[in-house]
XYZ file of C-alpha atoms in Angstrom:
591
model
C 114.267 120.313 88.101
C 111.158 121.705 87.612
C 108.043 119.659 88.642
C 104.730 118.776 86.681
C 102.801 121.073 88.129
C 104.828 124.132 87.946
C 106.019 123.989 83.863
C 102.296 122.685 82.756
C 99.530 124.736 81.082
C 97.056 121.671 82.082
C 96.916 122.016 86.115
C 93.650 122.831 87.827
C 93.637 126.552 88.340
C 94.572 127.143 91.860
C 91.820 127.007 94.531
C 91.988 130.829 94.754
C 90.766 131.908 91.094
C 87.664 129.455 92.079
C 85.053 130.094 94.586
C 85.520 129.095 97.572
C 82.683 126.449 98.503
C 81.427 123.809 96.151
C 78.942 121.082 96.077
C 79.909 117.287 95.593
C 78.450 115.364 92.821
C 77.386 112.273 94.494
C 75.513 113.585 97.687
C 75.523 117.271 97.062
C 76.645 118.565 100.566
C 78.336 122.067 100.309
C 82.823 121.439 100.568
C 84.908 124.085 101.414
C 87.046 124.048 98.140
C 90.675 124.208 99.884
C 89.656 121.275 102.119
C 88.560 119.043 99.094
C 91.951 120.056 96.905
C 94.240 118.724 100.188
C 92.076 115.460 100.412
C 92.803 115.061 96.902
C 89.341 115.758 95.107
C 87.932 113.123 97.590
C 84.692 114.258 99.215
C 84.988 113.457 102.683
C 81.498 113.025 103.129
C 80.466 110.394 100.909
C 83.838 109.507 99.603
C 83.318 110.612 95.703
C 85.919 110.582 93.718
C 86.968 113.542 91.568
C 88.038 113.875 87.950
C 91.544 115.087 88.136
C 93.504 116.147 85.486
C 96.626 114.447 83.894
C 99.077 116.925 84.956
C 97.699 116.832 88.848
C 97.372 113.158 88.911
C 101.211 113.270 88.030
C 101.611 115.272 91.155
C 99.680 113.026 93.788
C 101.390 109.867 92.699
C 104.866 110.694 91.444
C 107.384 111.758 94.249
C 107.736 115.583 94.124
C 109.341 117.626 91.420
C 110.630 113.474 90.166
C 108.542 113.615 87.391
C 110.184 114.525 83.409
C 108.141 115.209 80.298
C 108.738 111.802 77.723
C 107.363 113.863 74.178
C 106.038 111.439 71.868
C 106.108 111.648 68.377
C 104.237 113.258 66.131
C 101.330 111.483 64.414
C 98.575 111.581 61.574
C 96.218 114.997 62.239
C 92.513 114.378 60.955
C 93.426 111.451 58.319
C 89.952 111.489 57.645
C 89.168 115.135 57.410
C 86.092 114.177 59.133
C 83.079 116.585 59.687
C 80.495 115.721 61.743
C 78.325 118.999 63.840
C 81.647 120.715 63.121
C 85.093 119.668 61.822
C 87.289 117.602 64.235
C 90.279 119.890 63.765
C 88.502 122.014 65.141
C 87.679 119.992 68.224
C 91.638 118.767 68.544
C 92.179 122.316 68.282
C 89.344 123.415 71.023
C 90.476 120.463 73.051
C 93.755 121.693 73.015
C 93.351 125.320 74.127
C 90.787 123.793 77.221
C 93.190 121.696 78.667
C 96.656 123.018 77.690
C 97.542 119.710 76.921
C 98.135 118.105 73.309
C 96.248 114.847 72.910
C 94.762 112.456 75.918
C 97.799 110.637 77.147
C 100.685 112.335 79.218
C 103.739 110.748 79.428
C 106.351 110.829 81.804
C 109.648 109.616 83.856
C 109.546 109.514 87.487
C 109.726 107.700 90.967
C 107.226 106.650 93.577
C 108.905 106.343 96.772
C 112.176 106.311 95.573
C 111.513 103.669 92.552
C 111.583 104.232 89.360
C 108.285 104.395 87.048
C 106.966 105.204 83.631
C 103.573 106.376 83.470
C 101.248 106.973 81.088
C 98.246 109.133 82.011
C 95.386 109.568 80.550
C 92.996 112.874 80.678
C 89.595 112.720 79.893
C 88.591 116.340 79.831
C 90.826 115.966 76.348
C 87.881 114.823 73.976
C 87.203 112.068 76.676
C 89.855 110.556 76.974
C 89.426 108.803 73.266
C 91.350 106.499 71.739
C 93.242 107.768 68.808
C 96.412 107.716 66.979
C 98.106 110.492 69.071
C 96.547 108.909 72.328
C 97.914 105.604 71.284
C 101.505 106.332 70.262
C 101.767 108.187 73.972
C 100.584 104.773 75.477
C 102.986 103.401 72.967
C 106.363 105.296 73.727
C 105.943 104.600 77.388
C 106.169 101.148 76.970
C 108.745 101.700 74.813
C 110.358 103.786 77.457
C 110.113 101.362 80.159
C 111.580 99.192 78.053
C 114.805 101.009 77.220
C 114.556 102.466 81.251
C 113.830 99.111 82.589
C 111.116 100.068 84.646
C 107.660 99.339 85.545
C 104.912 101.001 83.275
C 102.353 102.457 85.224
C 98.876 103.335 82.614
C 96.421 105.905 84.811
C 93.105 104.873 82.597
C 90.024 107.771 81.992
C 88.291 107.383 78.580
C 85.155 106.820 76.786
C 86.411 104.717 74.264
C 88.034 104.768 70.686
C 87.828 108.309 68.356
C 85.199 107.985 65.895
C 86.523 110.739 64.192
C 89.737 108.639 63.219
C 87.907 105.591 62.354
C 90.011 102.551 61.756
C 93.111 103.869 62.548
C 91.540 104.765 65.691
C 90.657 101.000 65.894
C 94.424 99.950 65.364
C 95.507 101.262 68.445
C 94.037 98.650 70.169
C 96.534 96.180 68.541
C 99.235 98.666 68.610
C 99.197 99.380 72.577
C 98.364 95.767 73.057
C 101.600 94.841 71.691
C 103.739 96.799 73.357
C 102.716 95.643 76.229
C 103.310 91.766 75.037
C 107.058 93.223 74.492
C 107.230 94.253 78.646
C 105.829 90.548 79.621
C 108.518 89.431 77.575
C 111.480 91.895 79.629
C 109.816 90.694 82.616
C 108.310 94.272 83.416
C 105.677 94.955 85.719
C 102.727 96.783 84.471
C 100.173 98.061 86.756
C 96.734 100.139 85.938
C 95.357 102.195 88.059
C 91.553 102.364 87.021
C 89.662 105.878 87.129
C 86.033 106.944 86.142
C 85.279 106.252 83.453
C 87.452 103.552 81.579
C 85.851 102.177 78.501
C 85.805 100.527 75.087
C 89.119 100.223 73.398
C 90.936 100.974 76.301
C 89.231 98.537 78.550
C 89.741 96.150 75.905
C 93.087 96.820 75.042
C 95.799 97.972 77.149
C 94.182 99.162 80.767
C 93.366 95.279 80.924
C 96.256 93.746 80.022
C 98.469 94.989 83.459
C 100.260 92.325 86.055
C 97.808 94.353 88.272
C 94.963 96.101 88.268
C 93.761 98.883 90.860
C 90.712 101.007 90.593
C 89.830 103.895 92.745
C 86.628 103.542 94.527
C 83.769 104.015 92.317
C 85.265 103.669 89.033
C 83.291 102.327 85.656
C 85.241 99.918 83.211
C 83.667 97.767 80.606
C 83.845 97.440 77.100
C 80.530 98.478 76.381
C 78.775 101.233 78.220
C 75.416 100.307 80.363
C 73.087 102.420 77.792
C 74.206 100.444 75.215
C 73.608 97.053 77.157
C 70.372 97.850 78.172
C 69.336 98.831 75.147
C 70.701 95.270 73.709
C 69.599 92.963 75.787
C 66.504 95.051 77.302
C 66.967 94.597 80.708
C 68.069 96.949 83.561
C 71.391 96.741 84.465
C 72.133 96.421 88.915
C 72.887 99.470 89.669
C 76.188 98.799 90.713
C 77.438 97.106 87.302
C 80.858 98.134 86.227
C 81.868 99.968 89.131
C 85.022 98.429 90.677
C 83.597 96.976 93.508
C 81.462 94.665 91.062
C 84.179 94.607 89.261
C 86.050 93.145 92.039
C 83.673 90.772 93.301
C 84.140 88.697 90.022
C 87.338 88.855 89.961
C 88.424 91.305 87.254
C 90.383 93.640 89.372
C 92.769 92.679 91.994
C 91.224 96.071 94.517
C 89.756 98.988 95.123
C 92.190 101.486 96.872
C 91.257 105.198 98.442
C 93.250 107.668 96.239
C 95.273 108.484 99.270
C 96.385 104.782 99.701
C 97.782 104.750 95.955
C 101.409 106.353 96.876
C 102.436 103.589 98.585
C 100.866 100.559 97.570
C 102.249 101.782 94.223
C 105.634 101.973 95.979
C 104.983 98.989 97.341
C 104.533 97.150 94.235
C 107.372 98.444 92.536
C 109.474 97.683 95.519
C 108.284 93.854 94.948
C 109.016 93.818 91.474
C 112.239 95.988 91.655
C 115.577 94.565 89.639
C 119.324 94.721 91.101
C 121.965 94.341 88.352
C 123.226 90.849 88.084
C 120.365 89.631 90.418
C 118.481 87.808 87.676
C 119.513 83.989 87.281
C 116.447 81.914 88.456
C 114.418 84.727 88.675
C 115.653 85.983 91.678
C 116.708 90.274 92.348
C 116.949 91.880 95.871
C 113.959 94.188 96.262
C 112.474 96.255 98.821
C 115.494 97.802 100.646
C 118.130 95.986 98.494
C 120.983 94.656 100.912
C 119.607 96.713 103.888
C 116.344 94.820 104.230
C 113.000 95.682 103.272
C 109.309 95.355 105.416
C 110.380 96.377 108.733
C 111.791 93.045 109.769
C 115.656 92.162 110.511
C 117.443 90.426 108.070
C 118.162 86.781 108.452
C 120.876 86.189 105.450
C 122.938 83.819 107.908
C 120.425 82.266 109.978
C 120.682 78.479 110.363
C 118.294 76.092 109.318
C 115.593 75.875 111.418
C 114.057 72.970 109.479
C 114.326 69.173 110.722
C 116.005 67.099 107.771
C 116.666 63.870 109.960
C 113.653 62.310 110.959
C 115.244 60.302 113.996
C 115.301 63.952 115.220
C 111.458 64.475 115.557
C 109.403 63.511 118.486
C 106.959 61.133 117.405
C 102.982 61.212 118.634
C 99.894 59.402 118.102
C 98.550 59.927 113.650
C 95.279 61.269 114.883
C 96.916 63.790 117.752
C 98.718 65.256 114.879
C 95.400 65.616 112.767
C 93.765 67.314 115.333
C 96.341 69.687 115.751
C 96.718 70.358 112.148
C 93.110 71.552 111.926
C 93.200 73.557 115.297
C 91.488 77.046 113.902
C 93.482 79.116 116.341
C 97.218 78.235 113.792
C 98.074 81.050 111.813
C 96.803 81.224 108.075
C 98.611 82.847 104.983
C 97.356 86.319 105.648
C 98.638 85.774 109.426
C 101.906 84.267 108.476
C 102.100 87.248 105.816
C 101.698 89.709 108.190
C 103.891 88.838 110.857
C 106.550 88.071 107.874
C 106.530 91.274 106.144
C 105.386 95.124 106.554
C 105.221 95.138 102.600
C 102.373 92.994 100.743
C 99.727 93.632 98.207
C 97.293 91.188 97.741
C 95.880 90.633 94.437
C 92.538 88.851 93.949
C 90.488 87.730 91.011
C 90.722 84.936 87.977
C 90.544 87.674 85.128
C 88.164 85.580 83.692
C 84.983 86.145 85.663
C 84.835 83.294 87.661
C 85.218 85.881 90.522
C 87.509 85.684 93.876
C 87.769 83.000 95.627
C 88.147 83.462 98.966
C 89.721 80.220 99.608
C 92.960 81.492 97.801
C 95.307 84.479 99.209
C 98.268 85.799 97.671
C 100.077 88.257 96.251
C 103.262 90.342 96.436
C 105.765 90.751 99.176
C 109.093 91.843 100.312
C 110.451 89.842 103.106
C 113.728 89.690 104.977
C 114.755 91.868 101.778
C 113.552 89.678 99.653
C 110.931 89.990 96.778
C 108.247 87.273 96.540
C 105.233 85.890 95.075
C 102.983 84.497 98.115
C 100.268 82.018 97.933
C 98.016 80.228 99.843
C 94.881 78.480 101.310
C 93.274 80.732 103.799
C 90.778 79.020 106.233
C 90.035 81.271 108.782
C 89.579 81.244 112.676
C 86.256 82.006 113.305
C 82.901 79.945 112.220
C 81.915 83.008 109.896
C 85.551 83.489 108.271
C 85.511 79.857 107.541
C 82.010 79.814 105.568
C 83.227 82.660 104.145
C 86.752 80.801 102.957
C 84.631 77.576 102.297
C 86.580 76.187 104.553
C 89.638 76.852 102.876
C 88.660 74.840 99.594
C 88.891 76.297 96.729
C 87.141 76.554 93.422
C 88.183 76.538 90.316
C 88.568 79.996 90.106
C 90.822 79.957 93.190
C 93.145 77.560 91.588
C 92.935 79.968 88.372
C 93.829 82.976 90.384
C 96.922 80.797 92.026
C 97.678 80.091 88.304
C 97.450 84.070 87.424
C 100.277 85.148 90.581
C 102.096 81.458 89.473
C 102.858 83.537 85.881
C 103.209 86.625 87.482
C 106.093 85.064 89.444
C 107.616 83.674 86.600
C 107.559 87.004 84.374
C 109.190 88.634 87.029
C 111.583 86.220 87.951
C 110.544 86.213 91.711
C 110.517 83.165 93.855
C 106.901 81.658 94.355
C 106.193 80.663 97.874
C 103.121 78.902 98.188
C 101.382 77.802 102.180
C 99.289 75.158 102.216
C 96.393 74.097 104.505
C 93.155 73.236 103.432
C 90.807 69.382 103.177
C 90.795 69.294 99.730
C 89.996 71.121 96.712
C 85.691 72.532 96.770
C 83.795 69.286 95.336
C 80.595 71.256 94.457
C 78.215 71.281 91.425
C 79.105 74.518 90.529
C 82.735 73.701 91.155
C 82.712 70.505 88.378
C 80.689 72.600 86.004
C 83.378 75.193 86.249
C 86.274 72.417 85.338
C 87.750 71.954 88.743
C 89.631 68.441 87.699
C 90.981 70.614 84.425
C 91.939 73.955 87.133
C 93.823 71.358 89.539
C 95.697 69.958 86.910
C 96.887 72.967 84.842
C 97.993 74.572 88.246
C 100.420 71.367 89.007
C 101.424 71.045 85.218
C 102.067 75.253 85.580
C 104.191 74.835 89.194
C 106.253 72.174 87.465
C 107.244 74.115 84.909
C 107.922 77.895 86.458
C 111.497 79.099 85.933
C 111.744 80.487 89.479
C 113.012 79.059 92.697
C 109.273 77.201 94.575
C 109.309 76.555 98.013
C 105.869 74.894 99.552
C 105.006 74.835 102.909
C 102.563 72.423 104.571
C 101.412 74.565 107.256
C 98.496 72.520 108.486
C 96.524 70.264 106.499
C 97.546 69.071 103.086
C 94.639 67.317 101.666
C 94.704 65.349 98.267
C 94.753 66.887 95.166
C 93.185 70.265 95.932
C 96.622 70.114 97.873
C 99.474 68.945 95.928
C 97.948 72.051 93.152
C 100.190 73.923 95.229
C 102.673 72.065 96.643
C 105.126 71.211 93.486
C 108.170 72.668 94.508
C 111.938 72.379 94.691
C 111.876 72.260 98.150
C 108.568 70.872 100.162
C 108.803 71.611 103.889
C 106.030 70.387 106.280
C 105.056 72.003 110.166
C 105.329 70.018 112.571
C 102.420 68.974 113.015
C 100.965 68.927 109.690
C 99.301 66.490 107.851
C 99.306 65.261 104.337
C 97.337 62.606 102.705
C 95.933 61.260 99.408
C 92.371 61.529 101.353
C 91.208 62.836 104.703
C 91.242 60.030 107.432
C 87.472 60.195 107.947
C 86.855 59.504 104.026
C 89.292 57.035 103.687
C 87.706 55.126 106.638
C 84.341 55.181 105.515
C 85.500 54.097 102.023
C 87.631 50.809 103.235
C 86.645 50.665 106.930
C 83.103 51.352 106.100
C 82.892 53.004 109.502
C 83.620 56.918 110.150
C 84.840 55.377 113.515
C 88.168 54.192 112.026
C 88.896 57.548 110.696
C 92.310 57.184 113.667
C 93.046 53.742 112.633
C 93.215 54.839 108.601
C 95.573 57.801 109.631
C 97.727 55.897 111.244
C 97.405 53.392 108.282
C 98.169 55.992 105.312
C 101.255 57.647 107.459
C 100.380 61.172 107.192
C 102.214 62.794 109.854
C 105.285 65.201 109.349
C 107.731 62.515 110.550
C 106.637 59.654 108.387
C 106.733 62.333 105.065
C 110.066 63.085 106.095
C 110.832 59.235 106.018
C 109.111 58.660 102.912
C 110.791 61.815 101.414
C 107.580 63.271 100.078
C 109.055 66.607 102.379
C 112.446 67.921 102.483
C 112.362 68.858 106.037
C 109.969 69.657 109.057
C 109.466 73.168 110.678
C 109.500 73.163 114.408
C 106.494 74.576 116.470
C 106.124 75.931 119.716
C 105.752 74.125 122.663
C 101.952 72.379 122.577
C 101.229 73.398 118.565
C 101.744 76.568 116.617
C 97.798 77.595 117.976
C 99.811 77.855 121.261
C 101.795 80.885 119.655
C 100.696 81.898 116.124
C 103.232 84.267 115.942
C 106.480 82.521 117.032
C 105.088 79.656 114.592
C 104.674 81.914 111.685
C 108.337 83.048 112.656
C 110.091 79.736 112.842
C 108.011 79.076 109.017
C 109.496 82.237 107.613
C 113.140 81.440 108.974
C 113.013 78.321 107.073
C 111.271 79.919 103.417
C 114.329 82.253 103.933
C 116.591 79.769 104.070
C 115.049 77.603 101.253
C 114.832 80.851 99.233
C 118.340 81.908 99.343
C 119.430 78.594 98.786
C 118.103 78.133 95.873
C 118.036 81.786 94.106
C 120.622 82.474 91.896
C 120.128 78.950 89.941
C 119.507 78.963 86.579
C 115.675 78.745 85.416
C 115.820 75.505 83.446
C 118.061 73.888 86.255
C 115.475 74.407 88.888
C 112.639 72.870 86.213
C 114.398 69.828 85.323
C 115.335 69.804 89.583
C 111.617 70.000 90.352
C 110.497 67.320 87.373
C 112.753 65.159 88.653
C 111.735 65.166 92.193
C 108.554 63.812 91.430
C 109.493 61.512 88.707
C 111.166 59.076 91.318
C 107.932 58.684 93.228
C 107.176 55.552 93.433
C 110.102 54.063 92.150
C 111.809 51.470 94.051
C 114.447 53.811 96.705
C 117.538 51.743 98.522
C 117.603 53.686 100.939
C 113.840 53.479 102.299
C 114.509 50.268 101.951
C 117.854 50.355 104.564
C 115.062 52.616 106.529
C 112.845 49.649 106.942
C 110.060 51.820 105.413
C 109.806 49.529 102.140
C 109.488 45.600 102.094
């Protein structure tokens, strides 16, 4: 097979036909040419990014000589015969003998690390990058072709914005790329965008935006409108940062900003999450990541025993307010710790999509562990007194129970198991927080986990306080460390509420029974995970082992079930809460 590189008219000429030194855009220091091409375009002084062309972009992301042409169509040629300094056939035709290429978009087959992927690429040295109808059938047809492949789409994003010169046919292609990628969330596709300099206009606002997940390379502009045209509007000057990705990132439009050397394998990485095994599929569950052999770098546990407690008569009891202090000990392991002793393979993806920014308070994304593909989510508090102002604490805002929401879906369209870890006081109760709908977050993110067609498995790994908790914690199967904690209100709130001292704060934890052993009792958990000798702050890691033993267990218990089954399981879990039970009553835990 003959790569990319080799059959294409578009590559870069090679660094021998240029001269050999060069000057970088950003900070102008002198480069020796061949040493910029093998770091990729990326000037190692100041980290600039390079313009690369279609055809060579194809080469540093797709596995070598993997990728294979995908021809589109043929579309409308100058429906307007439009004239402006000179006739636009006359640019296409211009365009075309610059770059080799024939429109904006290249499409083609191929694999990243083994996987396979469709990608669409865009080039901007083609009339930048515009929008047309050519542009727009290419973005089109690889949708298409994911579809019929059953692949991810991947959409490489460099453009200026919709072609003028087409008008409103220019302006369909919006709606036209827009819904073909509504037909991949329906397949249950992943779609990922890598972001490069410059995305704009009607490609920011139509299909670069509309990805599971969004990376941009360090650097890179998106918006809809471009910063001349904003400052011109609203007369003010812009920060000089706006709509790069890092602003981007810090409110919570992108989920990162990745080196161009890192993108091979998180891309592999991703598509190794979100990878499909024939047959695989009933509630939502496919091996990924290294298929029967294992994936992450960790052993397989497909036969372990359960490692969970289900009888409570087997759990050692202690004092209410022991097991609270425990439970907040900042030396346990958080998500991101239980993550990454769990799994060699994770992505995290950050941001609401809808400006409310990242919240810190929130961690998730994608992993592969024990072989199996998941959606992970959690509270992340932190161990240290500046991590945990910089978590708040582990309470989130509204926009970190919107971002939960966001990976909740994500799960669900690609029929991965949700695992959610929970440990935090309570949900934020700021001003900004209420003016930013926190009740109305909380309670769409329950509503959502009730109704996800995928297996849910919560675990309690610390504290589980109130509401802010339960947003993540409705599950088919609710498991609870040992010594957790989870309660309707923190001791110390309800004391000073019916106690009217903070001094009681022991005597209402003992009164509201919200140790691992008496939810285990009450049934409010399915089972309790062990912890080393003295508290999991003892031995993070051997804790964040025994919790992943038992998720794996829960997990492959329940995958394979049919969507709906595992909805109408998880409704009626909760539906009998409350109700009168015979056998806490045989327990001698109701009157």
């Amino acid at each position: 097979m003959t790569s990319m590189m080799e059959r294409s008219p578009g590559f870069p000429a090679a660094p021998s036909e240029e001269p050999d030194w060069m000057s970088c855009r950003r900070c102008r220091v002198l480069l020796y040419r061949k040493r910029f091409d093998r770091a990729g375009g990326v000037c190692p002084e100041c980290g600039w990014h390079s313009p690369l062309g279609a055809d060579r972009r194809v080469a540093t992301l797709l596995d070598r000589e993997s990728a294979v042409r995908v021809a589109p169509p043929e579309t409308v040629h100058d429906p307007l015969s439009f004239v402006d300094l000179e006739p636009y056939a006359d640019r296409l035709s211009k365009a075309r003998a610059r770059t080799g290429l024939d429109d904006a978009v290249q499409v083609v087959r191929g694999t990243i690390q083994g996987r396979p992927v469709v990608a669409a690429v865009m080039d901007f040295a083609f009339l930048g990058g515009s929008l047309g109808a050519a542009a727009g059938e290419a973005v089109a047809v690889a949708a298409e072709t994911a579809l019929a492949d059953q692949a991810p789409l991947l959409l490489v994003t460099a453009s200026g914005g919709a072609r003028m010169q087409e008008g409103t046919l220019s302006l369909m292609q919006m709606a036209k790329t827009a819904g073909a990628m509504a037909r991949l969330d329906e397949a249950g596709l992943l779609t990922v965008s890598l972001i490069t300099d410059p995305t704009y206009g009607g490609v920011a606002a139509s299909f670069a935006t509309l990805s599971d997940v969004l990376i941009a390379e360090p650097g890179a502009r998106m918006g809809f409108a471009g910063p001349r045209v904003i400052e011109q509007t609203i007369r003010q000057k812009l920060p000089g940062d706006f709509q790069t990705a890092e602003f981007l990132l810090g409110h919570g439009l992108i989920d990162g900003v990745r080196a161009r050397a890192e993108l091979p394998y998180l891309l592999g990485t991703l598509l190794s999450a979100a990878a499909r095994r024939e047959g695989r599929d009933g509630g939502g569950v496919g091996d990924g990541g290294g298929g029967e052999e294992g994936g992450g770098g960790r052993a397989r546990e497909r036969d372990a025993e359960d490692v969970a407690v289900r009888d409570p008569r087997g759990l050692t009891r202690r004092p209410v307010d022991q097991a609270v202090r425990l439970a907040r000990d900042l030396g346990r392991p958080t998500t991101l710790d239980h993550v990454a002793e769990w799994t060699d393979r994770f992505v995290e993806l950050r941001g609401d999509r809808a400006g409310g920014g990242d919240c810190p308070a929130i961690a998730g994304g994608l992993a592969v562990v024990d072989g199996l593909p998941l959606v992970v989510v959690g509270h992340q508090k932190g161990h240290t007194t500046d991590e945990l102002v910089r978590r708040n604490f582990g309470m989130p805002s509204p926009a970190g129970y919107r971002k939960a929401m966001r990976l909740m879906r994500l799960a669900a369209k690609l029929r991965l198991p949700l695992v959610t870890l929970i440990d935090t006081p309570g949900a934020y109760p700021g001003l900004e927080a209420e003016e930013h709908g926190q009740a109305h977050a909380i309670a769409e993110c329950i509503r959502l986990m009730g109704s996800l067609p995928v297996p849910v498995v919560s675990v309690i790994t610390g504290e589980g306080g109130s509401g802010g908790a339960l947003a993540l914690g409705v599950a088919n199967e609710v498991l609870i460390c040992e010594n957790g904690v989870y309660s309707v209100i923190s001791p110390e709130g309800c004391a000073a509420i019916l106690w009217r001292s903070p001094e009681a704060a022991g005597t209402a934890a003992a009164a509201l029974k919200i140790d691992a052993a008496s939810m285990l009792e009450l049934g409010v958990v399915d089972g309790v995970v062990p912890e080393p000798d003295g508290g999991a702050h003892r031995d993070p890691a051997a804790a964040a082992r025994l919790v992943r033993r038992a998720v794996v267990h829960a997990v492959r218990r329940l995958r394979g079930r049919d969507g709906a089954d595992l909805v109408a399981e998880r409704r009626a879990r909760y539906r009998r809460f409350g109700s009168v039970d015979a056998s806490l009553k045989e327990k001698g835990i109701l009157p």
